[in-house]
Tab-separated table of C-alpha atoms in Angstrom:
chain	number	residue	atom	x	y	z
A	262	UNK	CA	41.698	11.608	-5.114
A	263	UNK	CA	38.392	10.447	-6.612
A	264	UNK	CA	35.995	9.449	-3.834
A	265	UNK	CA	34.557	5.948	-4.116
A	266	UNK	CA	30.744	5.979	-4.016
A	267	UNK	CA	29.692	2.647	-2.676
A	268	UNK	CA	25.899	3.004	-2.965
A	269	UNK	CA	23.816	4.740	-5.641
A	270	UNK	CA	20.247	5.881	-4.989
A	271	UNK	CA	17.952	6.870	-7.852
A	272	UNK	CA	15.082	9.137	-6.798
A	273	UNK	CA	14.906	11.639	-3.932
A	274	UNK	CA	11.293	11.196	-2.950
A	275	UNK	CA	10.308	10.008	0.502
A	276	UNK	CA	11.881	6.559	0.158
A	277	UNK	CA	15.056	7.706	-1.575
A	278	UNK	CA	15.578	10.538	0.891
A	279	UNK	CA	15.139	8.212	3.855
A	280	UNK	CA	17.482	5.623	2.358
A	281	UNK	CA	20.184	8.247	1.656
A	282	UNK	CA	19.903	9.589	5.198
A	283	UNK	CA	20.136	6.174	6.861
A	284	UNK	CA	23.151	5.124	4.775
A	285	UNK	CA	25.107	8.393	4.900
A	286	UNK	CA	24.763	8.847	8.647
A	287	UNK	CA	26.518	5.490	9.022
A	288	UNK	CA	29.532	6.925	7.244
A	289	UNK	CA	28.928	5.262	3.880
A	290	UNK	CA	29.269	7.431	0.736
A	291	UNK	CA	26.080	7.867	-1.318
A	292	UNK	CA	25.474	9.189	-4.806
A	293	UNK	CA	21.870	10.465	-4.947
A	294	UNK	CA	20.296	11.089	-8.364
A	295	UNK	CA	17.173	13.212	-8.789
A	296	UNK	CA	15.935	14.252	-12.244
A	297	UNK	CA	13.961	17.259	-10.999
A	298	UNK	CA	14.101	20.151	-11.831
A	299	UNK	CA	15.827	19.094	-15.074
A	300	UNK	CA	12.800	16.919	-15.833
A	301	UNK	CA	9.457	16.906	-14.028
A	302	UNK	CA	6.798	14.234	-13.677
A	303	UNK	CA	3.135	15.049	-14.331
A	304	UNK	CA	2.563	15.449	-10.574
A	305	UNK	CA	5.630	17.231	-9.177
A	306	UNK	CA	5.822	21.011	-9.095
A	307	UNK	CA	9.194	21.710	-7.414
A	308	UNK	CA	12.727	20.382	-7.322
A	309	UNK	CA	12.516	19.750	-3.571
A	310	UNK	CA	13.205	16.333	-2.121
A	311	UNK	CA	10.343	14.321	-0.602
A	312	UNK	CA	7.745	16.537	-2.280
A	313	UNK	CA	4.201	15.631	-1.214
A	314	UNK	CA	2.304	15.499	-4.494
A	315	UNK	CA	-1.107	14.632	-3.071
A	316	UNK	CA	-2.414	15.246	0.445
A	317	UNK	CA	-0.283	16.932	3.104
A	318	UNK	CA	-1.483	14.409	5.685
A	319	UNK	CA	0.644	11.541	6.932
A	320	UNK	CA	-2.459	9.902	8.409
A	321	UNK	CA	-3.485	9.116	11.951
A	322	UNK	CA	-1.573	9.791	15.140
A	323	UNK	CA	-4.191	7.911	17.157
A	324	UNK	CA	-2.274	5.802	19.632
A	325	UNK	CA	-2.122	2.041	18.886
A	326	UNK	CA	-3.464	2.484	15.326
A	327	UNK	CA	-1.414	0.707	12.620
A	328	UNK	CA	-0.373	4.080	11.186
A	329	UNK	CA	0.782	5.227	14.640
A	330	UNK	CA	2.817	2.047	15.106
A	331	UNK	CA	4.596	2.668	11.791
A	332	UNK	CA	5.365	6.256	12.813
A	333	UNK	CA	6.785	5.129	16.146
A	334	UNK	CA	9.020	2.581	14.449
A	335	UNK	CA	10.341	5.223	12.057
A	336	UNK	CA	11.006	7.602	14.946
A	337	UNK	CA	12.882	4.892	16.823
A	338	UNK	CA	15.061	4.364	13.734
A	339	UNK	CA	15.919	8.082	13.492
A	340	UNK	CA	13.885	8.740	10.345
A	341	UNK	CA	14.535	12.083	8.657
A	342	UNK	CA	11.008	11.995	7.200
A	343	UNK	CA	9.434	11.768	10.658
A	344	UNK	CA	11.872	14.332	12.021
A	345	UNK	CA	10.761	16.839	9.394
A	346	UNK	CA	7.093	15.924	9.828
A	347	UNK	CA	7.130	16.723	13.543
A	348	UNK	CA	9.082	19.948	13.044
A	349	UNK	CA	6.705	21.108	10.294
A	350	UNK	CA	3.476	19.779	11.825
A	351	UNK	CA	0.311	21.860	11.514
A	352	UNK	CA	-3.002	21.426	13.407
A	353	UNK	CA	-5.167	18.646	11.942
A	354	UNK	CA	-6.899	16.920	14.832
A	355	UNK	CA	-5.635	13.349	15.247
A	356	UNK	CA	-3.873	13.371	11.872
A	357	UNK	CA	-0.224	14.247	11.298
A	358	UNK	CA	-0.466	17.025	8.723
A	359	UNK	CA	2.527	19.097	7.680
A	360	UNK	CA	3.394	22.391	6.059
A	361	UNK	CA	4.004	21.009	2.594
A	362	UNK	CA	6.815	23.364	1.524
A	363	UNK	CA	8.491	23.491	4.933
A	364	UNK	CA	8.477	19.711	5.165
A	365	UNK	CA	10.264	19.205	1.844
A	366	UNK	CA	12.623	22.153	2.265
A	367	UNK	CA	13.847	20.811	5.604
A	368	UNK	CA	14.693	17.406	4.093
A	369	UNK	CA	16.321	18.974	1.013
A	370	UNK	CA	18.555	21.194	3.116
A	371	UNK	CA	19.545	18.378	5.496
A	372	UNK	CA	20.526	16.026	2.681
A	373	UNK	CA	22.238	18.754	0.638
A	374	UNK	CA	24.462	19.600	3.607
A	375	UNK	CA	24.946	15.993	4.695
A	376	UNK	CA	28.453	14.625	4.669
A	377	UNK	CA	28.840	11.528	2.471
A	378	UNK	CA	26.045	12.498	0.044
A	379	UNK	CA	26.687	13.799	-3.477
A	380	UNK	CA	23.532	15.025	-5.202
A	381	UNK	CA	23.308	14.845	-8.992
A	382	UNK	CA	20.360	16.468	-10.781
A	383	UNK	CA	20.031	14.173	-13.758
A	384	UNK	CA	17.618	11.597	-15.145
A	385	UNK	CA	18.841	8.026	-14.862
A	386	UNK	CA	17.638	6.025	-17.848
A	387	UNK	CA	19.402	2.749	-17.038
A	388	UNK	CA	20.032	0.954	-13.760
A	389	UNK	CA	23.616	1.648	-12.648
A	390	UNK	CA	26.074	-1.138	-11.931
A	391	UNK	CA	26.983	-1.902	-8.336
A	392	UNK	CA	24.869	-1.557	-5.215
A	393	UNK	CA	21.870	0.561	-6.148
A	394	UNK	CA	18.509	1.512	-4.675
A	395	UNK	CA	15.758	2.403	-7.158
A	396	UNK	CA	13.271	4.701	-5.442
A	397	UNK	CA	11.687	6.487	-8.367
A	398	UNK	CA	8.122	6.166	-7.138
A	399	UNK	CA	4.745	5.688	-8.811
A	400	UNK	CA	5.652	8.023	-11.684
A	401	UNK	CA	8.895	6.331	-12.718
A	402	UNK	CA	10.138	7.702	-16.048
A	403	UNK	CA	9.362	5.845	-19.237
A	404	UNK	CA	13.021	5.061	-19.954
A	405	UNK	CA	13.672	3.526	-16.525
A	406	UNK	CA	10.365	1.652	-16.670
A	407	UNK	CA	11.485	0.057	-19.931
A	408	UNK	CA	14.758	-0.930	-18.289
A	409	UNK	CA	12.888	-2.562	-15.415
A	410	UNK	CA	10.690	-4.423	-17.884
A	411	UNK	CA	13.747	-5.920	-19.515
A	412	UNK	CA	15.054	-7.174	-16.180
A	413	UNK	CA	11.907	-8.489	-14.495
A	414	UNK	CA	9.598	-9.172	-17.440
A	415	UNK	CA	6.914	-6.961	-18.936
A	416	UNK	CA	4.061	-8.772	-17.204
A	417	UNK	CA	5.410	-7.939	-13.729
A	418	UNK	CA	5.505	-4.137	-14.011
A	419	UNK	CA	2.156	-2.395	-13.640
A	420	UNK	CA	1.132	1.128	-14.572
A	421	UNK	CA	-2.114	1.476	-12.655
A	422	UNK	CA	-3.641	-0.090	-9.650
A	423	UNK	CA	-7.196	-1.070	-8.973
A	424	UNK	CA	-7.766	-1.606	-5.287
A	425	UNK	CA	-10.968	-2.886	-3.691
A	426	UNK	CA	-11.909	-2.014	-0.098
A	427	UNK	CA	-10.834	-4.284	2.749
A	428	UNK	CA	-13.252	-4.898	5.632
A	429	UNK	CA	-12.427	-5.803	9.236
A	430	UNK	CA	-13.796	-9.319	9.751
A	431	UNK	CA	-15.055	-8.478	13.251
A	432	UNK	CA	-17.357	-5.788	11.831
A	433	UNK	CA	-19.288	-8.141	9.491
A	434	UNK	CA	-22.765	-9.393	10.444
A	435	UNK	CA	-22.383	-13.097	9.654
A	436	UNK	CA	-26.082	-13.773	10.270
A	437	UNK	CA	-26.761	-12.080	6.923
A	438	UNK	CA	-23.920	-13.723	4.971
A	439	UNK	CA	-22.869	-17.240	4.052
A	440	UNK	CA	-19.692	-19.067	3.039
A	441	UNK	CA	-19.707	-20.721	-0.371
A	442	UNK	CA	-17.690	-20.813	-3.580
A	443	UNK	CA	-19.553	-20.700	-6.884
A	444	UNK	CA	-21.137	-24.011	-7.949
A	445	UNK	CA	-20.006	-25.615	-4.687
A	446	UNK	CA	-22.468	-28.265	-3.543
A	447	UNK	CA	-21.544	-27.944	0.148
A	448	UNK	CA	-23.071	-24.627	1.224
A	449	UNK	CA	-21.730	-24.905	4.782
A	450	UNK	CA	-18.177	-24.106	3.758
A	451	UNK	CA	-16.333	-22.200	1.049
A	452	UNK	CA	-13.538	-19.838	0.196
A	453	UNK	CA	-15.790	-16.791	-0.190
A	454	UNK	CA	-18.110	-15.010	2.207
A	455	UNK	CA	-21.242	-13.935	0.323
A	456	UNK	CA	-23.533	-11.027	1.154
A	457	UNK	CA	-26.837	-11.681	-0.695
A	458	UNK	CA	-29.224	-8.921	-1.759
A	459	UNK	CA	-32.892	-9.216	-2.690
A	460	UNK	CA	-34.338	-7.042	-5.447
A	461	UNK	CA	-35.303	-4.149	-3.181
A	462	UNK	CA	-31.916	-4.151	-1.431
A	463	UNK	CA	-30.157	-4.188	-4.788
A	464	UNK	CA	-32.254	-1.281	-6.109
A	465	UNK	CA	-31.485	0.837	-3.034
A	466	UNK	CA	-27.759	0.053	-3.302
A	467	UNK	CA	-27.680	0.684	-7.065
A	468	UNK	CA	-29.342	4.092	-6.800
A	469	UNK	CA	-27.011	5.185	-3.991
A	470	UNK	CA	-23.981	4.045	-5.980
A	471	UNK	CA	-25.030	5.908	-9.129
A	472	UNK	CA	-25.595	9.155	-7.201
A	473	UNK	CA	-22.499	8.928	-4.963
A	474	UNK	CA	-19.807	11.599	-5.048
A	475	UNK	CA	-16.571	10.451	-6.652
A	476	UNK	CA	-13.046	11.697	-7.198
A	477	UNK	CA	-12.175	13.358	-10.504
A	478	UNK	CA	-8.990	11.885	-11.979
A	479	UNK	CA	-6.040	14.239	-12.158
A	480	UNK	CA	-4.478	14.684	-15.629
A	481	UNK	CA	-1.661	12.187	-15.005
A	482	UNK	CA	-4.166	9.581	-13.789
A	483	UNK	CA	-6.256	9.634	-16.970
A	484	UNK	CA	-5.137	6.299	-18.321
A	485	UNK	CA	-6.987	3.517	-20.042
A	486	UNK	CA	-8.730	1.385	-17.426
A	487	UNK	CA	-9.070	-2.227	-18.504
A	488	UNK	CA	-12.426	-3.966	-18.372
A	489	UNK	CA	-11.119	-6.250	-15.620
A	490	UNK	CA	-10.489	-3.297	-13.272
A	491	UNK	CA	-13.395	-1.020	-14.170
A	492	UNK	CA	-14.643	1.100	-11.235
A	493	UNK	CA	-17.770	-0.480	-9.803
A	494	UNK	CA	-19.697	2.792	-10.240
A	495	UNK	CA	-18.679	2.929	-13.924
A	496	UNK	CA	-20.024	-0.584	-14.439
A	497	UNK	CA	-23.285	0.497	-12.782
A	498	UNK	CA	-23.611	3.474	-15.141
A	499	UNK	CA	-23.835	1.080	-18.097
A	500	UNK	CA	-27.225	-0.148	-16.967
A	501	UNK	CA	-29.321	-1.318	-14.035
A	502	UNK	CA	-28.403	-5.000	-14.392
A	503	UNK	CA	-24.739	-4.710	-15.398
A	504	UNK	CA	-23.502	-5.298	-11.844
A	505	UNK	CA	-25.593	-8.469	-11.683
A	506	UNK	CA	-23.668	-9.767	-14.691
A	507	UNK	CA	-20.366	-8.517	-13.277
A	508	UNK	CA	-18.972	-8.312	-9.734
A	509	UNK	CA	-22.400	-8.877	-8.138
A	510	UNK	CA	-23.493	-11.862	-10.244
A	511	UNK	CA	-25.338	-14.466	-8.135
A	512	UNK	CA	-24.767	-17.371	-10.538
A	513	UNK	CA	-23.694	-20.614	-8.881
A	514	UNK	CA	-24.623	-19.506	-5.360
A	515	UNK	CA	-27.489	-20.607	-3.123
A	516	UNK	CA	-28.561	-18.591	-0.094
A	517	UNK	CA	-29.052	-21.186	2.691
A	518	UNK	CA	-31.683	-18.970	4.327
A	519	UNK	CA	-33.980	-19.149	1.293
A	520	UNK	CA	-32.683	-22.172	-0.604
A	521	UNK	CA	-32.638	-20.029	-3.761
A	522	UNK	CA	-30.199	-18.026	-5.778
A	523	UNK	CA	-30.010	-14.399	-4.545
A	524	UNK	CA	-31.025	-11.517	-6.782
A	525	UNK	CA	-27.444	-10.183	-6.455
A	526	UNK	CA	-24.466	-10.918	-4.236
A	527	UNK	CA	-21.292	-9.239	-3.027
A	528	UNK	CA	-18.429	-11.680	-2.546
A	529	UNK	CA	-15.776	-11.147	0.113
A	530	UNK	CA	-12.417	-12.894	-0.200
A	531	UNK	CA	-10.114	-13.442	2.820
A	532	UNK	CA	-7.263	-10.941	2.816
A	533	UNK	CA	-4.971	-13.055	4.988
A	534	UNK	CA	-4.548	-16.588	6.303
A	535	UNK	CA	-6.102	-15.710	9.639
A	536	UNK	CA	-9.261	-14.390	7.913
A	537	UNK	CA	-9.270	-11.253	10.036
A	538	UNK	CA	-9.979	-9.090	6.990
A	539	UNK	CA	-11.967	-9.478	3.772
A	540	UNK	CA	-11.543	-7.929	0.325
A	541	UNK	CA	-14.670	-6.770	-1.539
A	542	UNK	CA	-14.154	-8.680	-4.784
A	543	UNK	CA	-14.479	-6.502	-7.893
A	544	UNK	CA	-15.269	-3.328	-5.937
A	545	UNK	CA	-12.404	-1.103	-7.070
A	546	UNK	CA	-13.815	2.407	-6.996
A	547	UNK	CA	-13.259	6.141	-7.319
A	548	UNK	CA	-15.874	7.008	-4.699
A	549	UNK	CA	-14.704	9.408	-2.021
A	550	UNK	CA	-13.900	7.676	1.256
A	551	UNK	CA	-16.993	8.873	3.202
A	552	UNK	CA	-19.161	7.824	0.250
A	553	UNK	CA	-17.621	4.342	0.251
A	554	UNK	CA	-18.690	3.956	3.871
A	555	UNK	CA	-22.197	5.309	3.228
A	556	UNK	CA	-22.918	3.318	0.071
A	557	UNK	CA	-21.190	0.012	0.847
A	558	UNK	CA	-22.825	-0.161	4.275
A	559	UNK	CA	-26.133	-0.576	2.409
A	560	UNK	CA	-24.978	-4.113	1.575
A	561	UNK	CA	-26.589	-6.649	3.952
A	562	UNK	CA	-24.027	-7.799	6.487
A	563	UNK	CA	-21.862	-4.699	6.063
A	564	UNK	CA	-24.097	-2.212	7.880
A	565	UNK	CA	-21.396	-1.657	10.526
A	566	UNK	CA	-18.393	-2.371	8.326
A	567	UNK	CA	-15.041	-1.039	9.481
A	568	UNK	CA	-12.868	-0.210	6.458
A	569	UNK	CA	-9.242	-1.220	6.935
A	570	UNK	CA	-8.464	0.018	3.423
A	571	UNK	CA	-10.566	2.046	1.022
A	572	UNK	CA	-10.901	1.255	-2.657
A	573	UNK	CA	-9.122	3.253	-5.365
A	574	UNK	CA	-7.979	3.336	-8.976
A	575	UNK	CA	-5.082	5.545	-9.975
A	576	UNK	CA	-1.830	5.869	-11.876
A	577	UNK	CA	0.853	3.963	-10.020
A	578	UNK	CA	3.880	2.126	-11.325
A	579	UNK	CA	4.713	-0.841	-9.113
A	580	UNK	CA	6.281	-4.284	-9.294
A	581	UNK	CA	4.726	-7.671	-8.748
A	582	UNK	CA	6.702	-7.930	-5.517
A	583	UNK	CA	6.063	-11.582	-4.553
A	584	UNK	CA	7.276	-12.658	-7.969
A	585	UNK	CA	10.294	-10.389	-8.560
A	586	UNK	CA	11.643	-9.261	-5.168
A	587	UNK	CA	13.733	-11.102	-2.595
A	588	UNK	CA	13.012	-10.775	1.130
A	589	UNK	CA	15.530	-7.933	1.418
A	590	UNK	CA	13.880	-5.936	-1.440
A	591	UNK	CA	16.601	-6.808	-3.967
A	592	UNK	CA	15.582	-7.923	-7.454
A	593	UNK	CA	15.701	-11.685	-7.950
A	594	UNK	CA	17.222	-11.168	-11.403
A	595	UNK	CA	19.701	-8.453	-10.330
A	596	UNK	CA	20.625	-8.906	-6.692
A	597	UNK	CA	22.756	-5.769	-6.383
A	598	UNK	CA	19.703	-3.663	-7.253
A	599	UNK	CA	17.248	-2.925	-4.441
A	600	UNK	CA	13.762	-1.466	-4.805
A	601	UNK	CA	12.308	1.045	-2.348
A	602	UNK	CA	9.142	3.074	-1.886
A	603	UNK	CA	5.898	2.635	-3.794
A	604	UNK	CA	7.607	0.647	-6.532
A	605	UNK	CA	7.684	-2.272	-4.074
A	606	UNK	CA	3.885	-2.395	-3.916
A	607	UNK	CA	3.059	-0.341	-0.818
A	608	UNK	CA	0.679	2.612	-0.672
A	609	UNK	CA	1.150	5.794	1.323
A	610	UNK	CA	3.806	8.321	2.259
A	611	UNK	CA	5.095	6.583	5.373
A	612	UNK	CA	4.764	3.099	3.920
A	613	UNK	CA	7.053	4.292	1.114
A	614	UNK	CA	9.422	5.770	3.677
A	615	UNK	CA	9.468	2.461	5.540
A	616	UNK	CA	10.497	0.584	2.402
A	617	UNK	CA	13.269	3.142	1.865
A	618	UNK	CA	14.537	2.443	5.358
A	619	UNK	CA	14.283	-1.336	4.924
A	620	UNK	CA	16.144	-1.215	1.594
A	621	UNK	CA	18.855	0.965	3.159
A	622	UNK	CA	19.424	-1.421	6.058
A	623	UNK	CA	19.773	-4.407	3.749
A	624	UNK	CA	21.934	-2.739	1.107
A	625	UNK	CA	24.332	-1.825	3.940
A	626	UNK	CA	24.399	-5.450	5.036
A	627	UNK	CA	25.032	-6.495	1.441
A	628	UNK	CA	27.940	-4.052	1.316
A	629	UNK	CA	29.351	-5.616	4.483
A	630	UNK	CA	28.886	-9.184	3.198
A	631	UNK	CA	26.272	-9.960	5.840
A	632	UNK	CA	23.036	-11.880	5.534
A	633	UNK	CA	19.787	-9.875	5.107
A	634	UNK	CA	18.072	-8.860	8.322
A	635	UNK	CA	14.282	-8.886	8.000
A	636	UNK	CA	12.169	-7.362	10.791
A	637	UNK	CA	9.637	-9.734	12.394
A	638	UNK	CA	6.090	-9.651	10.960
A	639	UNK	CA	4.804	-8.502	14.347
A	640	UNK	CA	6.259	-5.070	13.534
A	641	UNK	CA	4.731	-2.593	11.074
A	642	UNK	CA	7.796	-2.738	8.816
A	643	UNK	CA	7.903	-6.522	9.002
A	644	UNK	CA	4.184	-6.894	8.304
A	645	UNK	CA	4.509	-4.818	5.123
A	646	UNK	CA	7.508	-6.846	3.997
A	647	UNK	CA	5.670	-10.091	4.698
A	648	UNK	CA	2.759	-8.866	2.568
A	649	UNK	CA	5.125	-8.168	-0.321
A	650	UNK	CA	6.750	-11.571	0.120
A	651	UNK	CA	3.748	-13.842	0.719
A	652	UNK	CA	0.912	-12.342	-1.349
A	653	UNK	CA	-0.471	-14.318	-4.240
A	654	UNK	CA	1.317	-12.948	-7.336
A	655	UNK	CA	-1.730	-13.716	-9.500
A	656	UNK	CA	-3.826	-10.984	-7.877
A	657	UNK	CA	-1.200	-8.872	-6.110
A	658	UNK	CA	-2.353	-5.364	-5.185
A	659	UNK	CA	-0.558	-2.551	-3.355
A	660	UNK	CA	-1.454	-2.010	0.292
A	661	UNK	CA	-1.021	0.523	3.042
A	662	UNK	CA	-0.399	-0.396	6.661
A	663	UNK	CA	-3.512	-1.870	8.257
A	664	UNK	CA	-4.448	-4.197	11.070
A	665	UNK	CA	-4.934	-7.233	8.845
A	666	UNK	CA	-1.214	-7.318	8.004
A	667	UNK	CA	-0.162	-8.092	11.570
A	668	UNK	CA	-0.163	-11.731	12.803
A	669	UNK	CA	-3.378	-12.041	14.779
A	670	UNK	CA	-4.163	-15.759	15.023
A	671	UNK	CA	-2.289	-16.183	18.308
A	672	UNK	CA	-4.063	-13.262	20.007
A	673	UNK	CA	-7.026	-14.385	22.106
A	674	UNK	CA	-8.023	-10.930	23.347
A	675	UNK	CA	-11.649	-10.269	22.366
A	676	UNK	CA	-11.847	-6.595	23.306
A	677	UNK	CA	-10.859	-4.634	20.197
A	678	UNK	CA	-9.114	-1.778	22.017
A	679	UNK	CA	-7.133	-4.104	24.261
A	680	UNK	CA	-6.170	-6.219	21.254
A	681	UNK	CA	-4.892	-3.155	19.394
A	682	UNK	CA	-2.906	-2.100	22.457
A	683	UNK	CA	-1.313	-5.539	22.681
A	684	UNK	CA	-0.416	-5.478	18.960
A	685	UNK	CA	1.160	-2.029	19.305
A	686	UNK	CA	3.175	-2.916	22.407
A	687	UNK	CA	4.393	-6.166	20.841
A	688	UNK	CA	5.341	-4.372	17.619
A	689	UNK	CA	7.451	-1.709	19.322
A	690	UNK	CA	9.149	-4.218	21.610
A	691	UNK	CA	10.092	-6.449	18.670
A	692	UNK	CA	11.166	-3.444	16.584
A	693	UNK	CA	13.466	-2.237	19.358
A	694	UNK	CA	15.147	-5.643	19.420
A	695	UNK	CA	15.449	-5.602	15.630
A	696	UNK	CA	17.136	-2.181	15.658
A	697	UNK	CA	19.760	-3.480	18.091
A	698	UNK	CA	20.842	-5.982	15.445
A	699	UNK	CA	20.857	-3.686	12.402
A	700	UNK	CA	24.434	-2.489	12.811
A	701	UNK	CA	25.901	-5.576	14.450
């Protein structure tokens, strides 16, 4: 008798592997498509599942950090990705680094031998009918990308991302900054926080930026970068004053300390409603992470800046999530198709895994004719999903897990370490309650 496959998963990266594992272990048949080794992307080198194409680090294991909270939630949910990571862990201080080959081999073998999973090594060029999870990652094939364009609209599928750094609001020196929007007459209030620079401060910053060490793009990342997302260091290379006519232009702003227009200014835009984090407007960059800290801390007011997210520009296919995805990660225009992994608009190995798990839970509920079950925003999974749901679609950018995503307005704890501990404890308590309801 022909077995009925109720759920199809396209892509056996981190998200697809996690989704297949979560669904199959609940006794539901899965058909898992992976085009490698029949067809490779520019980044992959093996046919193994969950291949780590960049770093072999799954980020911090420092207790109470946002990354640690996400790891704990995945462990509590029985994640195969975290299971393999801990089995294949190698020494790396406070980071969770893994033996790259051992990590992927473990997952490949587990899924290959898993009851209820049929693995098909074939490129999928069109979205299958029926309940489907698309987890093809940042290097989705051209054919499937074209299919997605037809469903969601060409303007809502991106092929690069330009991400500016995000700064912890508590680490900003507000005595050196001021709130004001351009050409706003009231200089006591405004949507932007401005860090003004005089001529000497600008010169020192400019010279450090020009000389800073930066990442060299890998071959598959060498794409045309539009003028609107040019790396800040590339703009600077065009001439001493180009930044002052670009992201650092002071036009329409008055420094209340001097009553005059600054020589240059860096604008910070709130990253969330609570204003606990600020985005450095126009500061997408290829600088290495330590260099971002060294150079950007030369900006007045950011001398002690804590970076919740570093800036980057790289090849990455992703959707305009707030515009095209439902709360449960299904497409608004094709509700039997769910999106998982980096395609949703998250950044990072475990963030992708988390979206694979979330898609799996909700596709199962769809199969059982139950309403979607969305984790509370106090959890790491829920905070990522809220970001995808509530971000402004006009300037949507991918994100990794960071403190600014968690609801913070109701927390009155001033001590930073105690506040982080409270956030972590609340997250895991709420996640435990959520997991109790997943299979109800």
